[in-house]
Coordinates of C-alpha atoms in Angstrom, one line a residue:
Chain A
E1 CA -14.1 9.8 -13.1
T2 CA -11.1 13.3 -13.8
G3 CA -13.1 14.4 -16.7
V4 CA -9.5 13.5 -18.3
T5 CA -10.7 11.3 -21.6
Q6 CA -8.8 8.9 -24.0
S7 CA -9.5 7.3 -27.5
P8 CA -9.4 4.9 -28.3
T9 CA -9.9 2.6 -26.0
H10 CA -8.4 -0.5 -26.9
L11 CA -6.1 -0.8 -30.1
I12 CA -4.7 -3.7 -32.0
K13 CA -2.4 -2.4 -34.6
T14 CA 1.2 -4.8 -36.3
R15 CA 4.6 -4.3 -36.2
G16 CA 4.9 -1.2 -38.8
Q17 CA 1.9 0.5 -38.8
Q18 CA 1.7 3.8 -37.2
V19 CA -1.3 4.8 -34.2
T20 CA -2.4 8.0 -32.8
L21 CA -4.1 8.3 -29.6
R22 CA -6.1 11.5 -28.0
C23 CA -6.4 12.7 -25.0
S24 CA -9.0 15.8 -23.8
S25 CA -7.9 17.3 -20.7
Q26 CA -9.7 18.4 -17.4
S27 CA -11.1 21.5 -17.8
G28 CA -9.0 24.4 -16.8
H29 CA -5.8 22.2 -17.0
N30 CA -3.4 23.7 -19.7
T31 CA -0.4 20.9 -19.4
V32 CA -0.5 17.1 -20.6
S33 CA 1.7 14.4 -19.9
W34 CA 1.9 11.0 -21.6
Y35 CA 2.9 7.7 -20.0
Q36 CA 3.4 4.3 -21.1
Q37 CA 2.5 1.4 -18.5
A38 CA 3.6 -2.0 -19.4
L39 CA 2.4 -5.2 -18.3
G40 CA 3.4 -5.4 -14.1
Q41 CA 5.5 -2.4 -14.4
G42 CA 5.0 1.4 -13.1
P43 CA 3.8 4.2 -15.9
Q44 CA 6.8 5.6 -16.9
F45 CA 7.2 9.2 -17.9
I46 CA 7.5 10.2 -22.3
F47 CA 6.6 13.3 -22.1
Q48 CA 4.7 16.6 -21.5
Y49 CA 3.5 19.5 -23.4
Y50 CA 2.4 22.8 -22.5
R51 CA 0.1 25.4 -24.1
E52 CA 1.2 23.8 -27.4
E53 CA 5.1 23.1 -26.5
E54 CA 6.4 20.2 -25.1
N55 CA 7.9 20.9 -22.0
G56 CA 10.0 17.9 -20.9
R57 CA 10.6 13.9 -22.2
G58 CA 11.5 10.5 -21.3
N59 CA 14.2 8.4 -22.4
F60 CA 11.9 7.1 -25.1
P61 CA 13.2 7.6 -29.1
P62 CA 12.0 10.5 -32.0
R63 CA 9.4 7.9 -33.3
F64 CA 7.1 8.6 -30.5
S65 CA 5.7 12.6 -30.8
G66 CA 3.3 14.4 -29.9
L67 CA 0.9 18.2 -29.8
Q68 CA -1.2 20.0 -27.9
F69 CA -4.1 21.6 -29.9
P70 CA -5.5 25.6 -28.4
N71 CA -8.3 23.9 -26.7
Y72 CA -5.7 21.6 -24.5
S73 CA -6.3 18.6 -25.7
S74 CA -3.3 16.2 -27.8
E75 CA -2.0 13.6 -29.7
L76 CA 0.8 11.0 -28.7
N77 CA 1.4 9.0 -32.5
V78 CA 4.1 6.2 -32.6
N79 CA 5.8 5.0 -36.2
A80 CA 7.1 2.0 -36.9
L81 CA 5.2 0.4 -34.3
E82 CA 7.2 -2.5 -32.6
L83 CA 6.1 -6.0 -30.5
D84 CA 7.5 -3.6 -27.1
D85 CA 5.2 -1.0 -27.7
S86 CA 2.3 -3.1 -26.5
A87 CA 1.0 -1.2 -23.3
L88 CA -1.2 0.8 -21.6
Y89 CA -0.9 4.4 -22.7
L90 CA -2.2 7.3 -19.7
C91 CA -2.8 10.7 -20.6
A92 CA -2.4 12.7 -17.3
S93 CA -3.1 16.7 -17.3
S94 CA -2.8 19.0 -14.4
L95 CA -2.3 22.5 -14.0
K96 CA 1.1 23.2 -14.1
T97 CA 1.5 24.8 -10.8
G98 CA 0.7 21.9 -9.2
I99 CA 2.4 18.1 -9.5
E100 CA -0.2 16.8 -7.0
T101 CA -3.3 17.7 -9.3
Q102 CA -1.7 15.5 -12.3
Y103 CA -5.4 13.5 -12.9
F104 CA -5.2 10.4 -15.5
G105 CA -7.7 9.2 -17.8
P106 CA -8.8 5.7 -18.5
G107 CA -6.2 4.7 -20.5
T108 CA -5.5 3.2 -24.1
R109 CA -5.0 -0.3 -24.5
L110 CA -2.6 -0.8 -27.4
L111 CA -1.0 -4.8 -28.9
V112 CA 1.2 -4.6 -31.4
L113 CA 1.0 -8.3 -32.9
Chain B
Q1 CA 18.5 7.8 -12.9
K2 CA 16.6 8.3 -10.9
E3 CA 15.2 5.2 -9.3
V4 CA 11.6 4.5 -6.8
E5 CA 11.5 1.1 -5.3
Q6 CA 9.1 -0.9 -4.4
N7 CA 8.7 -4.4 -3.1
S8 CA 6.0 -5.8 -6.0
G9 CA 4.5 -8.4 -4.1
P10 CA 2.1 -9.6 -3.9
L11 CA 1.2 -8.6 -0.4
S12 CA -1.9 -10.8 1.3
V13 CA -3.5 -9.1 4.4
P14 CA -6.3 -10.0 6.3
E15 CA -9.6 -8.1 6.2
G16 CA -9.9 -5.5 9.2
A17 CA -5.5 -5.9 9.8
I18 CA -2.8 -3.5 8.8
A19 CA -1.3 -3.5 4.9
S20 CA 2.3 -2.0 5.5
L21 CA 3.4 -0.6 1.5
N22 CA 7.2 0.3 1.3
C23 CA 9.1 2.8 -1.3
T24 CA 12.5 3.9 -1.2
Y25 CA 14.1 5.9 -3.9
S26 CA 17.6 7.0 -5.3
D27 CA 17.2 11.3 -5.5
R28 CA 18.4 12.3 -2.0
V29 CA 17.0 16.4 -3.0
S30 CA 13.2 14.7 -3.9
Q31 CA 11.1 16.6 -1.7
S32 CA 7.3 15.8 -2.5
F33 CA 5.8 12.1 -2.3
F34 CA 2.6 10.5 -4.1
W35 CA 0.9 7.3 -3.6
Y36 CA -1.7 6.1 -6.3
R37 CA -3.9 3.5 -6.2
Q38 CA -4.8 1.4 -9.6
Y39 CA -7.5 -1.2 -10.2
S40 CA -6.6 -4.2 -12.2
G41 CA -7.6 -2.5 -15.8
K42 CA -8.2 0.8 -14.6
S43 CA -5.7 4.1 -14.9
P44 CA -3.6 5.3 -11.3
E45 CA -5.9 7.3 -8.8
L46 CA -4.0 9.5 -6.3
I47 CA -4.7 8.5 -3.2
M48 CA -1.8 10.3 -0.8
S49 CA 0.7 12.8 -1.4
I50 CA 3.4 14.5 1.7
Y51 CA 6.7 16.5 1.6
S52 CA 7.2 16.5 5.2
N53 CA 9.4 14.6 7.5
G54 CA 7.1 12.7 9.7
D55 CA 2.9 10.7 9.2
K56 CA 0.4 12.1 7.3
E57 CA -2.9 10.3 8.1
D58 CA -6.1 10.9 5.5
G59 CA -8.7 8.0 6.8
R60 CA -7.7 5.1 7.1
F61 CA -4.4 5.8 4.7
T62 CA -1.4 7.1 6.8
A63 CA 1.4 8.3 5.2
Q64 CA 4.6 7.8 6.6
L65 CA 8.4 9.9 5.3
N66 CA 11.8 9.8 6.2
K67 CA 14.0 11.7 4.0
A68 CA 16.9 11.1 6.0
S69 CA 16.4 7.6 5.7
Q70 CA 15.0 8.0 1.7
Y71 CA 11.7 5.8 2.6
V72 CA 8.0 6.2 2.5
S73 CA 5.8 4.4 3.3
L74 CA 1.8 3.5 3.2
L75 CA 0.0 2.1 5.7
I76 CA -4.0 1.0 5.1
R77 CA -5.8 0.6 8.7
D78 CA -8.6 -2.1 8.6
S79 CA -7.8 -3.0 5.4
Q80 CA -10.8 -4.0 3.4
P81 CA -11.7 -6.3 0.5
S82 CA -11.8 -2.8 -1.7
D83 CA -8.9 -1.9 -1.1
S84 CA -7.2 -4.5 -2.8
A85 CA -5.1 -3.4 -6.1
T86 CA -1.7 -2.3 -6.8
Y87 CA -0.4 1.3 -5.1
L88 CA 2.3 2.8 -6.9
C89 CA 5.0 5.3 -5.2
A90 CA 5.7 8.3 -7.6
V91 CA 8.4 10.4 -7.6
P92 CA 8.5 14.0 -9.0
P93 CA 12.3 15.5 -9.7
S94 CA 13.5 17.6 -8.1
G95 CA 14.6 20.3 -10.5
A96 CA 12.2 23.4 -11.7
G97 CA 9.9 23.6 -14.4
S98 CA 9.5 19.8 -15.0
Y99 CA 6.7 17.7 -14.0
Q100 CA 7.3 14.6 -14.8
L101 CA 6.4 11.6 -12.0
T102 CA 9.2 8.2 -11.7
F103 CA 6.6 5.7 -10.5
G104 CA 7.9 2.5 -8.6
K105 CA 6.6 -0.8 -10.1
G106 CA 4.1 -0.8 -7.5
T107 CA 2.8 -3.5 -4.8
K108 CA 0.1 -5.6 -5.4
L109 CA -2.0 -5.8 -2.5
S110 CA -4.6 -8.9 -1.3
V111 CA -6.6 -8.1 1.1
I112 CA -8.2 -11.7 2.0
P113 CA -12.1 -11.7 3.6

C-alpha cells in the first residue's frame, strides 16, 4: 500500500456526461500527477499539480481539467465523456524533488457507455 | 515526441529461469529510467530505477542501462509465478521542472510453474 487513495474505485457513465475523480496524496507529498491507462497500454500523462497550480500537461483536450486543494488532494474532471475515455485513471503523488518517489494509487476504472 | 518502446509479449518463462525484459527510448539525453510492475487490475509499483550506464542489482532483479544504444533492460533471476505481471518501462523528461513519466506499453510476463 502506498498511502495514496482514490475514489471511486469503479464508475459507469454514459457518453456526454461529466465525471469527477478524487485522489488523496501520500502524507507529506505536495505533487499529484494524473495518468490515463487504456486497456493494453501504458499509462499516459494527463497533467500534474504542484502546490495547487498546474505544473505540466500532456496531450489531452481541455475537457480534462483538474484541481489541487490546500491539503494537496486533487480532483480530475472530465466533461462531455466519450467512449474512448473508458480507462483506468491513476493518480500518483510525489515530492517534487524526487521523481522516483512517485507512488500510484489503486486507480479508478471508468466505463463510458 | 518522446517514445518508449517495449515488446508487448506475452513472454513466457519456466519457473526458476531468467526473464529478460527490454526497453528502448528515443530521447538521447534521458538520464533516469524506471521499471514498474503492474499486476492485473492493480496500479503500477516501482521496482527499479537506474541512472548510470551498467548494471544495478536489487535482490533477484537487475536493471541494465546502455545510454549509447538507448536501451534499458530488466532481468529477473529465479523467476517465480508471483512475478507474472506486466512490466512497464518509464522515462521522465530531460528538461528541468517537469516530472511526468513517459511509459512504454508494457511487457506481459508469465512464469510457468
